[in-house]
Coordinates of C-alpha atoms in Angstrom, one line a residue:
T333 CA 96.3 121.6 150.5
L334 CA 99.1 123.5 152.4
V335 CA 97.1 126.7 152.2
G336 CA 94.1 125.0 153.7
L337 CA 96.2 123.5 156.5
F338 CA 97.7 126.9 157.3
A339 CA 94.3 128.5 157.3
L340 CA 93.0 126.0 159.8
A341 CA 96.1 126.5 161.9
A342 CA 95.5 130.2 161.9
V343 CA 91.9 129.8 163.1
A344 CA 93.0 127.4 165.9
A345 CA 95.7 129.8 167.0
A346 CA 93.3 132.8 167.0
L347 CA 90.8 130.7 169.2
D348 CA 93.7 129.9 171.5
M349 CA 94.3 133.5 172.0
A350 CA 90.7 134.2 173.0
W351 CA 89.9 132.0 176.0
P352 CA 92.7 133.2 178.3
L353 CA 91.3 136.8 177.8
A354 CA 87.9 135.5 178.9
I355 CA 89.5 134.0 182.1
K356 CA 91.2 137.4 182.8
R357 CA 87.7 139.0 182.4
I358 CA 86.2 136.5 184.8
I359 CA 88.9 137.1 187.5
D360 CA 89.1 140.9 187.2
G361 CA 85.6 141.8 186.1
V362 CA 83.5 139.2 187.8
I363 CA 85.1 137.5 190.8
G364 CA 87.2 140.6 191.9
A365 CA 84.5 143.2 191.2
G366 CA 81.8 144.3 193.5
G367 CA 78.1 144.3 192.9
E368 CA 75.1 142.1 193.3
S369 CA 76.0 138.4 193.5
G370 CA 73.2 137.2 191.1
A371 CA 74.4 139.4 188.3
R372 CA 78.0 138.4 188.8
S373 CA 76.9 134.7 188.8
A374 CA 75.0 135.2 185.5
M375 CA 78.0 136.9 184.0
L376 CA 80.3 134.1 185.3
N377 CA 78.0 131.5 183.6
R378 CA 78.0 133.5 180.4
F379 CA 81.8 133.8 180.2
G380 CA 82.1 130.1 181.2
L381 CA 79.9 129.0 178.4
I382 CA 81.8 131.3 176.0
I383 CA 85.1 129.6 177.1
V384 CA 83.7 126.1 176.7
G385 CA 82.3 127.0 173.2
V386 CA 85.7 128.5 172.1
L387 CA 87.6 125.4 173.4
V388 CA 85.2 123.0 171.6
L389 CA 85.4 124.9 168.4
K390 CA 89.2 125.0 168.7
Q391 CA 89.3 121.2 169.2
I392 CA 87.1 120.7 166.1
V393 CA 89.4 122.9 164.0
D394 CA 92.5 121.1 165.4
S395 CA 91.0 117.7 164.7
T396 CA 90.1 118.7 161.2
R397 CA 93.6 120.0 160.6
N398 CA 95.2 116.9 162.1
Y399 CA 93.0 114.6 159.8
R400 CA 93.8 116.6 156.7
T401 CA 97.5 116.7 157.7
G402 CA 97.4 112.9 158.0
A403 CA 95.7 112.6 154.6
F404 CA 98.3 114.9 153.1
N405 CA 101.2 112.9 154.6
A406 CA 99.6 109.7 153.3
T407 CA 99.4 111.1 149.8
V408 CA 103.0 112.2 149.9
L409 CA 104.1 108.8 151.2
F410 CA 102.1 107.0 148.4
H411 CA 103.6 109.1 145.6
L412 CA 107.1 108.9 147.0
R413 CA 107.0 105.2 147.5
R414 CA 105.6 104.7 144.0
R415 CA 108.3 106.8 142.4
L416 CA 111.0 105.0 144.4
Y417 CA 109.7 101.6 143.5
Q418 CA 109.5 102.7 139.8
R419 CA 113.1 103.9 140.0
F420 CA 114.3 100.6 141.5
L421 CA 112.7 98.8 138.6
E422 CA 114.6 101.1 136.2
L423 CA 118.0 100.6 137.8
S424 CA 120.6 98.4 136.1
L425 CA 121.3 94.8 137.2
G426 CA 124.7 95.9 138.5
Q427 CA 123.3 98.7 140.6
L428 CA 120.6 96.4 142.0
G429 CA 123.3 93.7 142.7
D430 CA 125.3 96.2 144.8
M431 CA 122.2 96.7 147.0
K432 CA 121.2 93.9 149.3
S433 CA 117.5 92.9 149.0
G434 CA 117.1 94.1 152.6
G435 CA 118.4 97.5 151.6
I436 CA 115.8 97.8 148.9
V437 CA 113.0 96.8 151.3
S438 CA 114.4 99.2 154.0
R439 CA 114.3 102.2 151.6
L440 CA 110.8 101.4 150.5
S441 CA 109.4 100.9 154.0
S442 CA 111.1 102.6 157.0
D443 CA 113.0 105.3 155.0
V444 CA 109.9 106.4 153.1
D445 CA 107.9 106.4 156.3
A446 CA 110.5 108.7 157.9
V447 CA 110.6 111.0 154.8
S448 CA 106.9 111.3 154.7
G449 CA 106.9 113.2 158.0
L450 CA 109.5 115.6 156.6
V451 CA 106.9 118.0 155.2
Q452 CA 105.1 118.0 158.5
S453 CA 108.2 118.4 160.7
A454 CA 110.2 120.8 158.4
L455 CA 107.4 122.9 157.0
I456 CA 103.9 122.7 158.5
S457 CA 104.8 122.4 162.2
P458 CA 107.4 125.2 162.3
A459 CA 105.2 127.5 160.2
V460 CA 102.2 126.9 162.5
A461 CA 104.4 127.3 165.6
M462 CA 105.8 130.6 164.3
L463 CA 102.3 131.9 163.7
R464 CA 101.3 130.9 167.3
I465 CA 104.5 132.5 168.7
L466 CA 103.7 135.8 166.9
L467 CA 100.1 135.9 168.1
T468 CA 101.0 134.9 171.7
A469 CA 103.9 137.4 171.9
T470 CA 101.6 140.2 170.6
V471 CA 99.0 139.5 173.3
L472 CA 101.7 139.2 176.0
L473 CA 103.1 142.6 175.1
L474 CA 99.6 144.1 175.2
L475 CA 98.9 142.6 178.6
S476 CA 102.2 143.6 180.2
W477 CA 105.3 144.5 178.3
R478 CA 107.5 144.1 181.4
L479 CA 106.5 140.5 181.9
A480 CA 106.6 139.9 178.1
V481 CA 110.2 141.1 177.7
G482 CA 111.5 138.8 180.4
A483 CA 109.7 135.7 178.9
L484 CA 110.7 136.6 175.3
L485 CA 114.4 137.3 175.9
I486 CA 115.0 133.8 177.2
M487 CA 113.4 132.0 174.2
P488 CA 115.9 132.7 171.3
P489 CA 119.1 131.6 173.1
L490 CA 117.3 128.5 174.4
A491 CA 116.1 127.7 170.8
L492 CA 119.5 128.3 169.3
M493 CA 121.2 126.0 171.9
S494 CA 118.6 123.4 171.3
F495 CA 119.2 123.5 167.5
L496 CA 123.0 123.2 167.9
W497 CA 122.6 120.4 170.4
L498 CA 120.3 118.4 168.0
R499 CA 122.7 118.7 165.1
R500 CA 124.7 116.0 166.9
V501 CA 121.8 113.6 166.5
R502 CA 121.5 113.5 162.7
P503 CA 124.8 111.6 162.0
I504 CA 123.7 109.0 164.6
Y505 CA 120.4 108.3 162.8
R506 CA 122.2 108.2 159.5
A507 CA 124.5 105.5 160.8
M508 CA 121.5 103.6 162.3
Q509 CA 119.8 103.6 158.9
K510 CA 122.9 102.1 157.3
D511 CA 123.2 99.5 160.0
R512 CA 119.6 98.5 159.6
V513 CA 120.1 98.0 155.8
D514 CA 123.0 95.6 156.5
V515 CA 121.0 93.7 159.1
D516 CA 117.9 93.4 156.8
G517 CA 120.2 92.2 154.0
R518 CA 121.8 89.6 156.1
V519 CA 118.4 88.3 157.3
S520 CA 117.3 88.0 153.7
E521 CA 120.5 86.1 152.8
T522 CA 120.2 83.8 155.8
F523 CA 116.7 82.7 155.3
G524 CA 117.1 82.6 151.5
G525 CA 120.0 80.2 152.0
I526 CA 118.6 78.4 155.1
R527 CA 119.5 75.0 153.7
V528 CA 123.2 76.0 153.5
V529 CA 123.1 77.5 157.0
R530 CA 121.7 74.3 158.5
S531 CA 123.8 72.0 156.5
F532 CA 127.0 73.7 157.7
R533 CA 125.6 74.1 161.3
R534 CA 126.0 77.9 161.2
E535 CA 122.8 78.7 163.1
K536 CA 124.6 80.0 166.2
R537 CA 127.0 82.1 164.1
E538 CA 124.1 83.8 162.2
Q539 CA 122.3 84.3 165.5
L540 CA 125.4 86.0 167.1
R541 CA 125.9 88.2 164.0
Y542 CA 122.3 89.2 164.1
A543 CA 122.4 89.9 167.8
S544 CA 125.7 91.8 167.6
A545 CA 124.4 94.0 164.7
N546 CA 121.2 94.8 166.5
H547 CA 123.1 95.5 169.7
T548 CA 125.1 98.1 167.9
I549 CA 121.9 99.7 166.5
I550 CA 120.3 99.8 170.0
R551 CA 123.4 101.4 171.5
K552 CA 123.4 104.2 168.9
S553 CA 119.6 104.6 169.4
L554 CA 120.0 105.0 173.2
F555 CA 122.9 107.5 172.7
A556 CA 120.6 109.6 170.4
Q557 CA 117.8 109.3 172.9
R558 CA 120.1 110.5 175.8
L559 CA 121.0 113.6 173.8
E560 CA 117.3 114.3 173.2
L561 CA 116.3 113.5 176.8
I562 CA 118.7 116.1 178.1
L563 CA 117.0 118.7 175.9
D564 CA 113.5 117.4 177.0
A565 CA 114.5 117.8 180.6
V566 CA 115.6 121.4 180.0
W567 CA 112.4 122.3 178.3
G568 CA 110.4 120.3 180.9
L569 CA 111.8 122.5 183.7
L570 CA 111.2 125.7 181.7
L571 CA 107.4 125.8 182.0
P572 CA 107.2 125.6 185.8
A573 CA 110.2 127.9 186.1
I574 CA 108.5 130.5 184.0
S575 CA 105.2 130.1 186.0
V576 CA 107.1 130.8 189.2
V577 CA 108.8 133.8 187.7
V578 CA 105.5 135.1 186.3
V579 CA 103.7 134.7 189.7
W580 CA 106.7 136.2 191.6
Y581 CA 107.3 139.1 189.3
G582 CA 103.6 139.7 188.6
G583 CA 102.9 139.7 192.3
Q584 CA 105.5 142.4 192.8
L585 CA 103.8 144.5 190.2
A586 CA 100.4 143.9 191.7
L587 CA 101.5 144.9 195.2
K588 CA 102.8 148.3 194.0
T589 CA 100.8 151.4 194.6
P590 CA 99.2 152.0 192.3
P591 CA 99.1 148.3 191.0
R592 CA 100.9 147.8 187.7
A593 CA 99.3 144.4 187.0
A594 CA 96.0 143.0 187.9
V595 CA 95.5 139.5 189.3
G596 CA 93.7 138.5 186.0
D597 CA 96.7 139.7 184.1
I598 CA 98.9 137.3 186.1
F599 CA 96.6 134.3 185.5
A600 CA 96.2 135.1 181.8
F601 CA 99.9 135.7 181.5
Q602 CA 100.7 132.2 182.9
I603 CA 98.4 130.6 180.3
Y604 CA 100.0 132.7 177.5
A605 CA 103.5 131.8 178.7
A606 CA 102.6 128.1 178.4
L607 CA 101.1 128.8 175.0
L608 CA 104.3 130.5 174.0
I609 CA 106.6 127.7 175.2
Q610 CA 104.5 125.0 173.5
P611 CA 105.1 126.2 169.9
V612 CA 108.8 127.0 170.6
W613 CA 109.1 123.5 171.9
Q614 CA 107.3 122.2 168.8
I615 CA 109.9 123.9 166.6
V616 CA 112.7 122.3 168.6
A617 CA 111.0 118.9 168.5
S618 CA 110.4 119.3 164.7
I619 CA 114.1 119.9 164.3
S620 CA 114.8 116.6 166.1
Q621 CA 112.3 114.8 163.9
T622 CA 113.7 116.6 160.8
Q623 CA 117.2 115.2 161.7
R624 CA 115.8 111.7 161.5
S625 CA 113.8 112.4 158.3
L626 CA 116.8 114.0 156.6
A627 CA 119.0 111.0 157.4
A628 CA 116.3 108.8 155.6
M629 CA 115.7 111.4 152.9
E630 CA 119.4 111.3 151.8
R631 CA 119.0 107.5 151.2
V632 CA 115.7 107.9 149.4
F633 CA 116.8 110.7 147.1
E634 CA 120.1 109.0 146.5
I635 CA 118.0 106.4 144.6
L636 CA 115.6 108.9 143.0
Q637 CA 118.6 110.9 141.6
T638 CA 120.2 107.8 140.2
P639 CA 119.7 107.9 136.4
P640 CA 117.6 105.0 135.1
D641 CA 119.2 102.1 133.3
K642 CA 119.3 102.4 129.5
P643 CA 116.8 105.3 128.9
D644 CA 115.4 105.4 125.4
A645 CA 117.3 107.6 123.0
P646 CA 115.3 110.6 121.7
D647 CA 115.2 109.1 118.3
A648 CA 114.4 105.5 119.5
V649 CA 112.2 103.5 117.3
D650 CA 109.9 100.5 118.2
A651 CA 111.6 97.1 117.7
P652 CA 110.4 95.2 114.6
R653 CA 107.7 92.7 115.3
H654 CA 109.3 89.9 113.2
I655 CA 113.0 89.0 113.5
Q656 CA 114.8 88.6 110.1
Q657 CA 118.3 88.8 111.4
I658 CA 120.3 89.4 114.6
E659 CA 123.9 90.5 114.0
F660 CA 126.7 90.7 116.5
D661 CA 129.3 93.1 115.2
H662 CA 132.6 92.8 117.0
V663 CA 130.9 92.8 120.4
S664 CA 133.0 93.1 123.6
F665 CA 131.8 93.4 127.1
A666 CA 133.4 93.7 130.6
Y667 CA 131.9 93.9 134.1
R668 CA 135.1 95.5 135.3
A669 CA 137.3 97.8 133.2
G670 CA 140.1 95.9 131.5
I671 CA 138.7 92.4 132.1
D672 CA 136.7 91.4 129.0
V673 CA 134.1 88.7 129.5
I674 CA 133.1 88.8 125.8
K675 CA 135.9 89.6 123.3
D676 CA 135.4 90.7 119.7
F677 CA 132.3 88.4 119.2
S678 CA 130.9 88.5 115.6
L679 CA 128.0 86.4 114.4
V680 CA 125.0 86.6 112.1
V681 CA 121.9 84.7 113.2
P682 CA 119.1 84.4 110.7
G683 CA 115.6 84.9 112.0
G684 CA 114.0 81.6 113.2
A685 CA 117.4 79.9 113.8
T686 CA 118.3 78.0 116.9
V687 CA 121.7 79.0 118.3
A688 CA 123.4 76.7 120.9
L689 CA 126.0 78.3 123.1
V690 CA 128.4 75.7 124.5
G691 CA 131.7 75.9 126.3
P692 CA 133.3 75.5 129.7
S693 CA 132.0 77.4 132.8
G694 CA 133.0 81.0 132.6
A695 CA 133.2 81.0 128.8
G696 CA 130.7 83.9 128.7
K697 CA 127.6 82.1 127.5
T698 CA 125.1 83.6 130.0
T699 CA 126.7 87.1 129.6
L700 CA 126.1 86.8 125.8
T701 CA 122.4 86.0 126.3
D702 CA 122.2 88.9 128.8
L703 CA 123.5 91.1 126.0
V704 CA 120.8 89.7 123.7
A705 CA 118.2 90.5 126.4
R706 CA 119.8 93.9 126.7
F707 CA 120.3 93.5 130.4
H708 CA 123.7 95.0 129.5
D709 CA 125.0 96.9 126.5
P710 CA 128.2 96.1 124.7
I711 CA 131.3 98.1 125.7
T712 CA 132.4 98.1 122.0
G713 CA 130.7 96.9 118.9
A714 CA 127.0 96.6 118.4
I715 CA 124.1 94.1 118.3
R716 CA 121.7 94.8 115.5
I717 CA 118.2 93.5 114.9
N718 CA 117.1 93.7 111.3
G719 CA 120.0 96.2 110.8
T720 CA 118.9 98.5 113.7
D721 CA 121.2 98.9 116.7
L722 CA 119.4 97.6 119.8
R723 CA 120.5 100.8 121.6
H724 CA 118.3 102.7 119.2
C725 CA 115.2 100.6 119.8
N726 CA 112.6 101.4 122.4
L727 CA 113.5 99.1 125.3
G728 CA 110.0 98.2 126.2
S729 CA 109.0 97.2 122.7
Y730 CA 112.1 95.1 122.4
R731 CA 111.7 93.3 125.7
S732 CA 108.1 92.4 124.6
L733 CA 109.8 90.1 122.0
L734 CA 111.6 88.1 124.6
A735 CA 111.0 85.1 126.8
I736 CA 113.6 83.7 129.1
V737 CA 113.9 80.4 131.0
Q738 CA 116.9 80.4 133.4
Q739 CA 118.7 77.6 135.1
D740 CA 117.9 79.2 138.5
T741 CA 114.1 79.2 138.0
F742 CA 112.2 82.0 139.7
L743 CA 108.5 81.7 140.5
F744 CA 106.3 84.1 142.4
D745 CA 104.3 83.4 145.5
G746 CA 100.9 82.8 143.8
T747 CA 98.9 80.1 142.0
V748 CA 100.1 77.9 139.2
S749 CA 97.9 79.7 136.8
E750 CA 99.2 83.1 137.8
N751 CA 102.8 82.0 137.3
I752 CA 102.2 80.5 133.9
A753 CA 100.2 83.6 132.7
Y754 CA 102.8 86.1 134.1
G755 CA 104.4 86.7 130.7
R756 CA 101.1 87.3 128.9
H757 CA 98.5 89.7 130.0
G758 CA 94.9 88.5 129.8
A759 CA 95.7 84.9 129.0
T760 CA 92.7 82.6 129.0
E761 CA 92.4 79.4 131.0
A762 CA 92.5 77.3 127.8
Q763 CA 95.8 79.1 126.7
I764 CA 97.3 78.4 130.1
I765 CA 96.4 74.7 130.0
D766 CA 97.7 74.4 126.4
A767 CA 101.1 76.0 127.5
A768 CA 101.3 73.6 130.4
N769 CA 100.6 70.6 128.1
R770 CA 103.3 71.7 125.7
A771 CA 105.7 72.0 128.6
N772 CA 104.8 68.5 129.9
A773 CA 103.5 70.1 133.1
H774 CA 99.7 69.5 132.9
E775 CA 99.9 66.0 134.4
F776 CA 101.6 67.0 137.6
I777 CA 99.6 70.2 137.9
H778 CA 96.4 68.1 137.7
L779 CA 97.5 66.0 140.7
L780 CA 98.1 69.1 142.9
P781 CA 95.5 69.7 145.7
E782 CA 93.8 72.5 143.9
G783 CA 95.1 72.0 140.4
Y784 CA 95.9 75.2 138.6
D785 CA 94.7 77.2 141.6
T786 CA 97.3 75.7 144.0
L787 CA 99.5 78.2 145.8
I788 CA 103.1 77.2 145.2
G789 CA 104.8 79.4 147.9
E790 CA 107.6 81.9 147.7
R791 CA 109.9 81.0 144.8
G792 CA 107.8 77.9 144.3
F793 CA 109.3 76.1 147.3
K794 CA 106.3 73.7 147.4
L795 CA 107.3 72.2 144.1
S796 CA 110.3 70.1 143.1
G797 CA 113.1 71.6 141.0
G798 CA 111.9 69.8 137.8
Q799 CA 108.3 71.0 138.4
R800 CA 109.4 74.6 138.9
Q801 CA 111.4 74.4 135.6
R802 CA 108.5 73.0 133.7
L803 CA 106.3 75.9 134.9
A804 CA 109.0 78.4 133.8
I805 CA 109.0 76.7 130.3
A806 CA 105.2 76.9 130.2
R807 CA 105.4 80.6 131.0
A808 CA 107.8 81.2 128.2
I809 CA 105.7 79.2 125.8
L810 CA 102.6 81.2 126.6
A811 CA 104.4 84.5 126.0
E812 CA 104.7 83.7 122.3
A813 CA 107.9 85.5 122.0
Q814 CA 110.0 86.1 118.9
I815 CA 113.2 85.5 120.7
L816 CA 113.7 82.7 123.2
I817 CA 116.6 82.4 125.7
L818 CA 116.9 79.1 127.5
D819 CA 119.8 78.9 130.0
E820 CA 120.1 75.2 131.0
A821 CA 116.3 75.1 130.8
T822 CA 116.1 71.3 131.2
S823 CA 118.9 70.8 133.7
N824 CA 116.7 69.9 136.6
L825 CA 114.5 67.4 134.8
D826 CA 114.7 63.7 134.9
T827 CA 115.6 61.8 131.7
E828 CA 112.0 60.9 130.8
S829 CA 110.6 64.4 131.3
E830 CA 113.6 66.0 129.5
Q831 CA 112.9 63.8 126.4
L832 CA 109.2 64.8 126.4
I833 CA 110.0 68.5 126.8
Q834 CA 112.7 68.4 124.1
A835 CA 110.0 67.2 121.7
S836 CA 107.8 70.2 122.8
L837 CA 110.7 72.6 122.6
T838 CA 111.5 71.5 119.0
E839 CA 107.9 72.5 118.1
L840 CA 108.3 75.7 120.1
F841 CA 111.5 76.7 118.3
K842 CA 109.8 76.8 114.9
N843 CA 109.6 80.4 113.5
R844 CA 111.4 81.7 116.6
T845 CA 115.0 82.8 117.1
T846 CA 116.3 80.8 120.0
F847 CA 119.5 81.0 122.0
V848 CA 120.1 77.8 124.1
I849 CA 122.8 77.4 126.7
A850 CA 123.5 73.8 127.5
H851 CA 126.3 71.8 129.2
R852 CA 124.8 68.5 128.1
L853 CA 125.8 68.7 124.5
S854 CA 123.5 65.8 123.5
T855 CA 120.5 68.3 123.9
V856 CA 121.7 70.7 121.3
T857 CA 122.7 68.5 118.4
H858 CA 119.5 69.7 116.5
A859 CA 120.7 73.4 116.7
D860 CA 121.1 75.3 113.4
I861 CA 124.2 77.0 114.7
I862 CA 126.5 75.8 117.5
V863 CA 128.9 78.4 118.9
A864 CA 131.7 77.0 120.9
L865 CA 133.0 79.7 123.3
D866 CA 136.1 79.7 125.4
R867 CA 137.1 82.7 127.6
G868 CA 134.6 85.0 125.9
Q869 CA 135.9 84.2 122.4
I870 CA 134.5 82.1 119.6
R871 CA 136.5 78.9 119.1
E872 CA 134.2 77.3 116.5
V873 CA 130.9 77.9 114.7
G874 CA 128.8 75.4 112.7
S875 CA 126.3 72.6 112.8
H876 CA 126.8 69.5 115.0
E877 CA 127.8 67.4 112.0
T878 CA 130.2 70.0 110.6
L879 CA 132.0 70.5 113.9
M880 CA 132.2 66.8 114.6
Q881 CA 133.9 66.3 111.2
R882 CA 136.3 69.1 112.0
D883 CA 137.4 67.2 115.1
G884 CA 138.4 70.3 117.0
F885 CA 137.4 72.1 120.2
Y886 CA 133.7 71.1 120.1
A887 CA 134.4 67.5 119.1
A888 CA 136.8 67.2 122.0
M889 CA 134.0 68.4 124.4
V890 CA 131.6 65.9 123.1
Q891 CA 134.1 63.0 123.5
R892 CA 134.9 64.0 127.0
Q893 CA 131.2 64.0 128.0
Q894 CA 130.6 60.6 126.3
Q895 CA 133.6 59.2 128.2
T896 CA 132.2 60.6 131.4
L897 CA 128.8 59.0 130.8
V898 CA 130.4 55.6 130.0
A899 CA 132.5 55.7 133.1
S900 CA 129.5 56.5 135.3

């Protein structure tokens, strides 16, 4: 592709060199020559048609090159954006958490758009411009070396000064990109938490913060533009200045006896001088565009060079299709060095068992299920599935065994059917309806305006909290996973719906290994294993009956909840 673009550029540059010579021929050989007027008129028409033909052909070549350049840039943009999006999906939760959502969107949109022009501004445009400069300089020297030397000597220092001047612009664009990320992230937070903003009457504060941040970006942008405008003005004055010098100095040469320059030389030289300045200015302008692109490229390649989260080991094996046992072997985990969230956790879970994780807030329940889902890996110890360390399992094959229902339910902007079927590719309508029935969701779905084809909006905002959670449960049911993780999965349901779903979940738990996090202890009395956690450590393990008879940490939690219910 690049070779073809350069070939087209070379053809266009060669054609650009031809038509000024034809004008020189018209002035010196037709208009300024003697002879019969009819013959001169015919020659003028012939040269005129040749010039028109050359210019039309040149425009066709330029248009073809511009289209192919646009197609090449679009291809680069597509592949770069796809790679960047893929790398975002591969980053760890911690790395994604450090980036605001606006920062992710900014890199995928404006930064990639800026980088896509880098090949054009840093490679194609300068190379084409250098080719045109060489051809034009050669022709100028052949026409009049005296005129050419004067024009060529002024170009290198001007180009060097322009380059040094534009180096001041790049840090400004880099700072602007960072500011835009912060603004985009703040906008996402503001409208994601619009209920909080309005309930605390913070609209004016958010408006002022947004206006202030954008004002800073505008001031930086205007400062960068001022630097570039100064350079534009210098180069804008250069063309008429060179034209004046060419006419003045060329006229002096033409008036000498014998004349050292013909009138046609002066006209042609003026055209070639303009053709010389144009590619030099293109190089300067491409440097300016490259400064912007490099500022964006640094941010894009910062992500592309970030290693993916949990790459599969060279000797990784596929996860077993049936779970016989999950073993936690002295597992410890910390988000920050020295502050363990899970401490020396050891437990053996038989396949098909239901494990309830209970304890006060901050006890490490959700972190433990994140370790099961392998969103994180233990700092010390190991989690084994059928005796194989999870870190030695192919991550994709292991994740295919999982289904998760979180307390903070997330649904996509689409139809009810699309959200239920998200966890199972190629699910049929009958399977979707069956999953909805088992999650006690079919009844309310049937009452929606378009039933299963109803659009539920971003994050499912058109549904109630309980309805969203039932769709999430239906999604997990349809996935037919071997390992289920339910994090307060029934917390947003009314008592009647919760009772109905509990019956469905009891059926769902059969032949599946399930981890349930629940603050309402009455919902986990059926669990095979209840693990009472406190500050990341196991306080008690056993069935509900066993732990109640022990009258320890778990029994005290149950009694406190019962007293709270009676008091209310």
